[in-house]
Short mmCIF file of N, CA and C in Angstrom, two decimals:
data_model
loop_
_atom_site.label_atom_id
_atom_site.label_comp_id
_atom_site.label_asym_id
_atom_site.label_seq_id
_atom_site.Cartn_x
_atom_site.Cartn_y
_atom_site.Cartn_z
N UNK B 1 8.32 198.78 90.36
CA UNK B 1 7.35 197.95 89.66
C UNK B 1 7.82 196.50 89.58
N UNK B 2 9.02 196.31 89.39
CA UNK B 2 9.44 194.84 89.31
C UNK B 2 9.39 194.31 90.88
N UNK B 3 9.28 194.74 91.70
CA UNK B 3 8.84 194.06 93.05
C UNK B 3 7.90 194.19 93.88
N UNK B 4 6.47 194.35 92.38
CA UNK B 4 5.19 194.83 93.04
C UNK B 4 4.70 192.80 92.17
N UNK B 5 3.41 192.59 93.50
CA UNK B 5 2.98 191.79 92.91
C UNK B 5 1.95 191.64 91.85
N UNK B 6 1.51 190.76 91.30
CA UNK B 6 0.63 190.50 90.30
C UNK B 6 -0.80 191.49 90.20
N UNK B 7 -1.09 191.55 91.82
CA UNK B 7 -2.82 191.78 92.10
C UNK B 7 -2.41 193.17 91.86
N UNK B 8 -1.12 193.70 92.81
CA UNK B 8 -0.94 194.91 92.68
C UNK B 8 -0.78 195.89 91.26
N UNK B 9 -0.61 195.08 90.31
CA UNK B 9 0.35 195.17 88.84
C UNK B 9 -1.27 195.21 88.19
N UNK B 10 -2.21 194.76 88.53
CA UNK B 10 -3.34 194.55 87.76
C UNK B 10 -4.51 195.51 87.83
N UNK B 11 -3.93 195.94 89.67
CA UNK B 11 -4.92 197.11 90.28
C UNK B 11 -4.20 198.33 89.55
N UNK B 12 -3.29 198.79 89.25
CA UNK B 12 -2.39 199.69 88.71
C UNK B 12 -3.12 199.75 87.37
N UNK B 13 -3.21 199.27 86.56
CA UNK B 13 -3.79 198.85 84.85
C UNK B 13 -5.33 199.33 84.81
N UNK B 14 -5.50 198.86 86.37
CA UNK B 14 -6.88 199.55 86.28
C UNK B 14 -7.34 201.20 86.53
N UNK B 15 -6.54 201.95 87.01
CA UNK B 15 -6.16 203.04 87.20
C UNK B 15 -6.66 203.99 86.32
N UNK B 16 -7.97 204.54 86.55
CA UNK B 16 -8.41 205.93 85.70
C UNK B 16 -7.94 207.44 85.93
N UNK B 17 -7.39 208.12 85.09
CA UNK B 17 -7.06 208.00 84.30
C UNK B 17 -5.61 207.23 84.02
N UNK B 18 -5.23 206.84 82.57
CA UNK B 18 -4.64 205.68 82.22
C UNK B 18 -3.59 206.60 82.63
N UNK B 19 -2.30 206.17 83.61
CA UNK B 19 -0.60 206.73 83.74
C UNK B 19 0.53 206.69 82.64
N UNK B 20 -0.37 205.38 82.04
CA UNK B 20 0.96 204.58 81.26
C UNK B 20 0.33 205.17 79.56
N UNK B 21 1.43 205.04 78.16
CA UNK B 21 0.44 205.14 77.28
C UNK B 21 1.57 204.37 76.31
N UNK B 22 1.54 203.78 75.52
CA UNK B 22 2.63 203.22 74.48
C UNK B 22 1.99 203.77 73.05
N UNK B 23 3.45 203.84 72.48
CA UNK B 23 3.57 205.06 71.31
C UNK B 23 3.97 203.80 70.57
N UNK B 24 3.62 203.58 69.03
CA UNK B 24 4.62 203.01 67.92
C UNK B 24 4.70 203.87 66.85
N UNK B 25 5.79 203.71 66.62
CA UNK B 25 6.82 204.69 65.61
C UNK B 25 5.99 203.43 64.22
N UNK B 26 5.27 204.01 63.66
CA UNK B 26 4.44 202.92 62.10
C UNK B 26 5.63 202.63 61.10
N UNK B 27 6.50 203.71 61.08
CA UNK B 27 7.68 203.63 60.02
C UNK B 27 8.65 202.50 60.48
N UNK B 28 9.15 202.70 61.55
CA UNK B 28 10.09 201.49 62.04
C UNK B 28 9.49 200.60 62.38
N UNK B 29 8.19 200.09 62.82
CA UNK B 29 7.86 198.94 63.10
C UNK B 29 7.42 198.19 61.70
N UNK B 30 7.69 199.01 60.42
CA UNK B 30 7.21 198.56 59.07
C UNK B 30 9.16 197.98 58.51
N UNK B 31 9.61 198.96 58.87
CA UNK B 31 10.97 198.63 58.66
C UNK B 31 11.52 197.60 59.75
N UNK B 32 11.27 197.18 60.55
CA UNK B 32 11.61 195.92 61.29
C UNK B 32 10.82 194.69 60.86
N UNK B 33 9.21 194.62 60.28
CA UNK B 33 8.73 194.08 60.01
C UNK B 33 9.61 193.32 58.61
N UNK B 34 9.48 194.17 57.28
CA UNK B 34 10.47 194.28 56.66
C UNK B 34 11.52 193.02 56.60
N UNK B 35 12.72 193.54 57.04
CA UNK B 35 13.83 193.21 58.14
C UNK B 35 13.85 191.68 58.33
N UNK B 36 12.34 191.73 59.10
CA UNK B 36 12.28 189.83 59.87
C UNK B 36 11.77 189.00 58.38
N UNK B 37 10.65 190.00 57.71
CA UNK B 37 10.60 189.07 56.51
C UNK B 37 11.97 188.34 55.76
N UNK B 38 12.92 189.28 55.35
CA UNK B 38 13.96 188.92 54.48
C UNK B 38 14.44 188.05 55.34
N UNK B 39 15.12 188.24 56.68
CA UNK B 39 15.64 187.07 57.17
C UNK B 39 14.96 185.99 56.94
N UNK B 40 13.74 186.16 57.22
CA UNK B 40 13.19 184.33 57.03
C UNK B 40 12.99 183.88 55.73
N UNK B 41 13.02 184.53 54.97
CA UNK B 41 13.14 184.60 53.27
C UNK B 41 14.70 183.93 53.03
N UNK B 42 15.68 184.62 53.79
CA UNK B 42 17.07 184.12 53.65
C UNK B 42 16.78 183.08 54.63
N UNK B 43 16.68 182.46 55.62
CA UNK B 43 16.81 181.15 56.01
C UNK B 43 16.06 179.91 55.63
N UNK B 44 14.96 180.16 55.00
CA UNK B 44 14.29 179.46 53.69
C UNK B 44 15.01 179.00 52.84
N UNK B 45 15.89 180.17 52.23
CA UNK B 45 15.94 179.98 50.89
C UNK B 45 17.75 178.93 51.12
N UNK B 46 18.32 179.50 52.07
CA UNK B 46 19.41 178.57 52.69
C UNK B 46 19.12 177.24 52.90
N UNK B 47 18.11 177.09 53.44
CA UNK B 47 17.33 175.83 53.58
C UNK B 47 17.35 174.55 52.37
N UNK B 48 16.52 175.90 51.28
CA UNK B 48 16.19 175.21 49.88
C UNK B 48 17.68 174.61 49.71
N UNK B 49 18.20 175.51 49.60
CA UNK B 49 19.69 174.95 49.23
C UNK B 49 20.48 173.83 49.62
N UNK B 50 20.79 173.67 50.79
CA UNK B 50 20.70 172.81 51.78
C UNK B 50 20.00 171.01 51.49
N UNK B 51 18.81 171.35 51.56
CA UNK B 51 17.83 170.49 51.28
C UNK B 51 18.44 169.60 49.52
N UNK B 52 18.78 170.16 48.65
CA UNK B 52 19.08 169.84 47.39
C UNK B 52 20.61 169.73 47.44
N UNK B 53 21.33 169.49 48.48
CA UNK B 53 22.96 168.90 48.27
C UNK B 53 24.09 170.15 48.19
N UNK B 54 23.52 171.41 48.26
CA UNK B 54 24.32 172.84 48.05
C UNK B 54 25.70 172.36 48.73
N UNK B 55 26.68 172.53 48.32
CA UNK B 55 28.05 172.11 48.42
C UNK B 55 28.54 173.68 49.89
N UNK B 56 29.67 173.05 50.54
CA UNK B 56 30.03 174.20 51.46
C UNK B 56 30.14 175.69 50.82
N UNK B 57 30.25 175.23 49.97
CA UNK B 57 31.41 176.73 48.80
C UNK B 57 30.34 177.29 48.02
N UNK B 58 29.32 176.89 48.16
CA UNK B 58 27.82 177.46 47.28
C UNK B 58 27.62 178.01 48.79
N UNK B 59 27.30 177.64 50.12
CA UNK B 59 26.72 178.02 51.19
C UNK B 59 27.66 179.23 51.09
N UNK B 60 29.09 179.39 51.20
CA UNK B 60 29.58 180.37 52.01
C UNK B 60 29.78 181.46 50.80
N UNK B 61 29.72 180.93 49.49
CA UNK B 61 29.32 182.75 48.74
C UNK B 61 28.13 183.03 48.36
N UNK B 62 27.06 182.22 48.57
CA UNK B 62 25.85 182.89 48.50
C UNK B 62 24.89 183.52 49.85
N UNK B 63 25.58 182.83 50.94
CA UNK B 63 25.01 183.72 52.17
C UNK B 63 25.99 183.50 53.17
N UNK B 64 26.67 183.33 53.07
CA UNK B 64 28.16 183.80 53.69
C UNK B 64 28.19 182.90 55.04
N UNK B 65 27.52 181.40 54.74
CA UNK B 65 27.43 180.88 55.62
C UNK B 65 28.57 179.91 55.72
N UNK B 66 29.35 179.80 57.11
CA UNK B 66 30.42 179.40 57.12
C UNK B 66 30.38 177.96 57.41
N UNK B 67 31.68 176.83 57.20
CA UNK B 67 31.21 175.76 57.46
C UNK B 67 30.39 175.17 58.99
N UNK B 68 30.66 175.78 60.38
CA UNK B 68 30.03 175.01 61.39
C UNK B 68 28.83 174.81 61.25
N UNK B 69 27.98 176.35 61.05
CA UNK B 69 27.29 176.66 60.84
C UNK B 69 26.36 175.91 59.58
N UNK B 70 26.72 175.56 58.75
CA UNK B 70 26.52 174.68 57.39
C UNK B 70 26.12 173.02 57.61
N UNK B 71 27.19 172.79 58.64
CA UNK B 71 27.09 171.13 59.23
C UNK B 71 26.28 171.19 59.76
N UNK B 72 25.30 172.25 60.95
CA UNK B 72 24.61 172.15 61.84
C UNK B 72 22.93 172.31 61.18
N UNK B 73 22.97 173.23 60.17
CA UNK B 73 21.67 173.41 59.33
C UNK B 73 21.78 172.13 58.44
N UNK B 74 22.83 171.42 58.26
CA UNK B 74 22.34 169.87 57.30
C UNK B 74 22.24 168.99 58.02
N UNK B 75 22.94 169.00 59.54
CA UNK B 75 22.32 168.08 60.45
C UNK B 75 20.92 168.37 60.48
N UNK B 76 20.44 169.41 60.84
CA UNK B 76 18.75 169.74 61.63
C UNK B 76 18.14 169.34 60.55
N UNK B 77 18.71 169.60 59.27
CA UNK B 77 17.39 169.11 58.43
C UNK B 77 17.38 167.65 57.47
N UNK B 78 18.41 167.12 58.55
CA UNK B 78 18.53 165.71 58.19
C UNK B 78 18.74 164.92 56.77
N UNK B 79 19.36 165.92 56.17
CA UNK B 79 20.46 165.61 54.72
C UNK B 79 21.11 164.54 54.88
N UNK B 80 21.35 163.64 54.08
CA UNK B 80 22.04 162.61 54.31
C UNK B 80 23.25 163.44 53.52
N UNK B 81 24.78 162.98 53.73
CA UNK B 81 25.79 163.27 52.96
C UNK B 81 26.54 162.03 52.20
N UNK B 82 27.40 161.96 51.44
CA UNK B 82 28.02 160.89 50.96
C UNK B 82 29.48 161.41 50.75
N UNK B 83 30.28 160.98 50.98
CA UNK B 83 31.73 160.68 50.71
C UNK B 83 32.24 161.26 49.27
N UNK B 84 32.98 162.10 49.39
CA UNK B 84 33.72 162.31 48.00
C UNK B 84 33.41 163.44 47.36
N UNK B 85 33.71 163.50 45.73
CA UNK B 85 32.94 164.37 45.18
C UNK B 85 31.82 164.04 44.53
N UNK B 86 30.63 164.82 43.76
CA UNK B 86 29.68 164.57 43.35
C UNK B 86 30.10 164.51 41.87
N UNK B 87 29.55 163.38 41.22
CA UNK B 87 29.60 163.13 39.56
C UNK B 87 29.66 164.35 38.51
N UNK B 88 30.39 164.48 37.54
CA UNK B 88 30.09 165.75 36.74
C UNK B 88 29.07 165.45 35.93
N UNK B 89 28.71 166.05 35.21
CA UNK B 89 27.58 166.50 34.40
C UNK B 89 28.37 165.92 32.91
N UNK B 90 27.41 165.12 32.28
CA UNK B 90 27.64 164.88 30.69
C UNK B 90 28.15 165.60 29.92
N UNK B 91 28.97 165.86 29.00
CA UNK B 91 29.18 167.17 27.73
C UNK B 91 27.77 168.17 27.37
N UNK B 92 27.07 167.20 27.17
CA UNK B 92 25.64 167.83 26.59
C UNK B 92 25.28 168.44 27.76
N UNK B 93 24.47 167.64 28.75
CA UNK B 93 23.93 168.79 29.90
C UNK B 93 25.23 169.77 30.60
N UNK B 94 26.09 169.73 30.14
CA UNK B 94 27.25 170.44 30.82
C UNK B 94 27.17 171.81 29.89
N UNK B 95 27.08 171.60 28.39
CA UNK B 95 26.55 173.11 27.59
C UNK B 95 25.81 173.68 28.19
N UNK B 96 24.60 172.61 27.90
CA UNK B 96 22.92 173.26 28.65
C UNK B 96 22.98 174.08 29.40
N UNK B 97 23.84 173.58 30.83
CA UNK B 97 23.77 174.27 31.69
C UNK B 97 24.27 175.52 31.40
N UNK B 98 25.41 175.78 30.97
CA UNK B 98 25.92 176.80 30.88
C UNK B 98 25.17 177.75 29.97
N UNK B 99 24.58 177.23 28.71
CA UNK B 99 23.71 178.12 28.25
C UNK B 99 22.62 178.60 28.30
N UNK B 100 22.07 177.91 29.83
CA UNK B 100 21.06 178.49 30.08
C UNK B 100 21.52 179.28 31.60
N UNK B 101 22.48 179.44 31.91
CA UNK B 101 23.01 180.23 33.09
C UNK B 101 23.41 181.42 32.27
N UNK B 102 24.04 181.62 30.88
CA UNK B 102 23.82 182.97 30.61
C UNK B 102 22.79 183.46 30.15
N UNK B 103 21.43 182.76 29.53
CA UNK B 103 20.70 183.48 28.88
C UNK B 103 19.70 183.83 30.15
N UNK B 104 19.94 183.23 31.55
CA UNK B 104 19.22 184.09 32.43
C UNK B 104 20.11 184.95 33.59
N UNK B 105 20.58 185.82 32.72
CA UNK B 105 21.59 186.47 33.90
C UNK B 105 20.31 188.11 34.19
N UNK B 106 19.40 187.79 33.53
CA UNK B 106 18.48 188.29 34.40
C UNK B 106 17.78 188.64 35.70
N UNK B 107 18.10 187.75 36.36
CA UNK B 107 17.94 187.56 37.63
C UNK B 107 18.27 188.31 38.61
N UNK B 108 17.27 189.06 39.27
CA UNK B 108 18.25 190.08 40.67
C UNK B 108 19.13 189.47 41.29
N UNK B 109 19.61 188.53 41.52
CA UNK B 109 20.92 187.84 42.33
C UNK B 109 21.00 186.72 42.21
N UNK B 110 22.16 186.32 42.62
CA UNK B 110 22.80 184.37 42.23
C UNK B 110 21.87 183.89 42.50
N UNK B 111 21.36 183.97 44.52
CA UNK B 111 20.31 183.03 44.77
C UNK B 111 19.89 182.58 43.73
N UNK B 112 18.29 183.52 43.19
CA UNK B 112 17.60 183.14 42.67
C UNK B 112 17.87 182.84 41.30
N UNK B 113 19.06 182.83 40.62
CA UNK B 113 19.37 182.76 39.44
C UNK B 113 19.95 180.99 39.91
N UNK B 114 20.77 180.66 40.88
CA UNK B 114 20.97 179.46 41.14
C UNK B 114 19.46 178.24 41.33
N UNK B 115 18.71 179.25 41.91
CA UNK B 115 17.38 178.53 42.43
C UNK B 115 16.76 178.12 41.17
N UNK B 116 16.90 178.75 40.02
CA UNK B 116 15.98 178.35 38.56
C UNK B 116 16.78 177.75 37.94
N UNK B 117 18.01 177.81 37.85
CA UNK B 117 19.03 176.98 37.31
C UNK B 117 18.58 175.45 37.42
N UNK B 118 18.54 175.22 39.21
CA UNK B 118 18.17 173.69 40.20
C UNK B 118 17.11 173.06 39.54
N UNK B 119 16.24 174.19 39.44
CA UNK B 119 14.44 173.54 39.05
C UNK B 119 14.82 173.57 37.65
N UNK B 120 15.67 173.81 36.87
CA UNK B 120 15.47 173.73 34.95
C UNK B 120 16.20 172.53 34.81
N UNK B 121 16.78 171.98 35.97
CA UNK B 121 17.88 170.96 35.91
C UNK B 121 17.63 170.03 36.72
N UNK B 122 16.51 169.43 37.34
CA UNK B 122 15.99 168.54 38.48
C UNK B 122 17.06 167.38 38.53
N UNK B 123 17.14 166.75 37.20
CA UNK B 123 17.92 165.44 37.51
C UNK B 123 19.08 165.13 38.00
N UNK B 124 20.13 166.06 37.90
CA UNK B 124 21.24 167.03 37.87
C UNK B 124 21.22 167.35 39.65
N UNK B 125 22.49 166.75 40.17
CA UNK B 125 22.73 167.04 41.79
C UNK B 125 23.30 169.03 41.41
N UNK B 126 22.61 169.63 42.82
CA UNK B 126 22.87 171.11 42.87
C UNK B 126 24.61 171.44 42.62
N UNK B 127 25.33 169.77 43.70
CA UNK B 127 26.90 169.91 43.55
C UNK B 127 27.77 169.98 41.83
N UNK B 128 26.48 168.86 41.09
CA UNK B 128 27.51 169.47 39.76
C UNK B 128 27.01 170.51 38.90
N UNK B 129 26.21 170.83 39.45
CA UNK B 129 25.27 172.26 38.69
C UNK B 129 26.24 173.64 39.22
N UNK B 130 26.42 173.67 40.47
CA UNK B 130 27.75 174.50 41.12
C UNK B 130 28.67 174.29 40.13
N UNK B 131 29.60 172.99 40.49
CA UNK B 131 30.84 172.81 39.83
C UNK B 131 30.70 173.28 38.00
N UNK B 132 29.65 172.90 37.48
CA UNK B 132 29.73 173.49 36.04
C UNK B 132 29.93 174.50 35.74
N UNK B 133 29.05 175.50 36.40
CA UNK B 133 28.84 176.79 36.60
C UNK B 133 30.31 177.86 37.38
N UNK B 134 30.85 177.04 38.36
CA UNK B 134 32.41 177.60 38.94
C UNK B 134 33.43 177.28 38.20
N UNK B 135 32.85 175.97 37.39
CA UNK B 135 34.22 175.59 36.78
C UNK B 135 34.11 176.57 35.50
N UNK B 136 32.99 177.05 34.78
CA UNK B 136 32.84 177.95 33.87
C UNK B 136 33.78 178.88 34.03
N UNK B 137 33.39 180.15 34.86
CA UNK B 137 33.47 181.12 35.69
C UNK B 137 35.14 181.00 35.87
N UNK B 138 35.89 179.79 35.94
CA UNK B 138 37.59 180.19 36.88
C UNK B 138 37.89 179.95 34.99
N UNK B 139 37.69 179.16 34.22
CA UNK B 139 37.95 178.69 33.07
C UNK B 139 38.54 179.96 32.18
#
């Protein structure tokens, strides 16, 4: 078949009764479906991260993304970077934060517990919202 031509490949298709018949398995093509959702759900949500200043060390324990890999998704999405470390957080929003990172430990996972953290804290770079939150955590 791979060294039949086109006309021939088309006269074949036309062929009563049909030779050929394709089967889908509904369960695995629901479970692959599945599957591709979450990935693109996880490269989104890497994205989000990304997009808002997510520090290397937020990338590589929340999706285990390593640094090349990290430089190349903040190149593509055209992050600017800056030199150094990022500013800490005031005394006051430095509580805040922390007290509102335990009263939502609700959350099915960091992601999204980091992701509401970002949005309750807009003004606030993601890098010292990390650092508050890690520096909590080793403290």
């Amino acid at each position: 078949m791979r060294q039949a031509s086109v006309t021939d490949l088309s006269r074949l298709a036309e062929q009563r009764p049909a030779f050929i018949s394709v089967c889908i398995d509904e369960q695995m093509m629901h479970l692959a479906m599945n599957r591709c959702q979450l990935v693109a759900r996880r490269e989104e949500d890497a994205l989000w991260f990304i997009k808002r200043g997510a520090p290397a060390a937020a990338m590589l324990e929340l999706f285990g993304m390593y640094e090349l890999e990290y430089r190349r998704l903040r190149q593509a999405a055209s992050v600017e970077t800056k030199r150094g470390r990022s500013p800490k957080l005031d005394n006051q929003t430095h509580h805040e934060v922390i007290r509102y990172w335990h009263r939502n430990q609700g959350h099915p996972d960091h992601i999204s517990r980091f992701k509401a953290l970002s949005e309750a804290f807009p003004d606030a770079s993601f890098a010292a919202l990390w650092s508050a939150i890690r520096g909590s955590a080793n403290a």
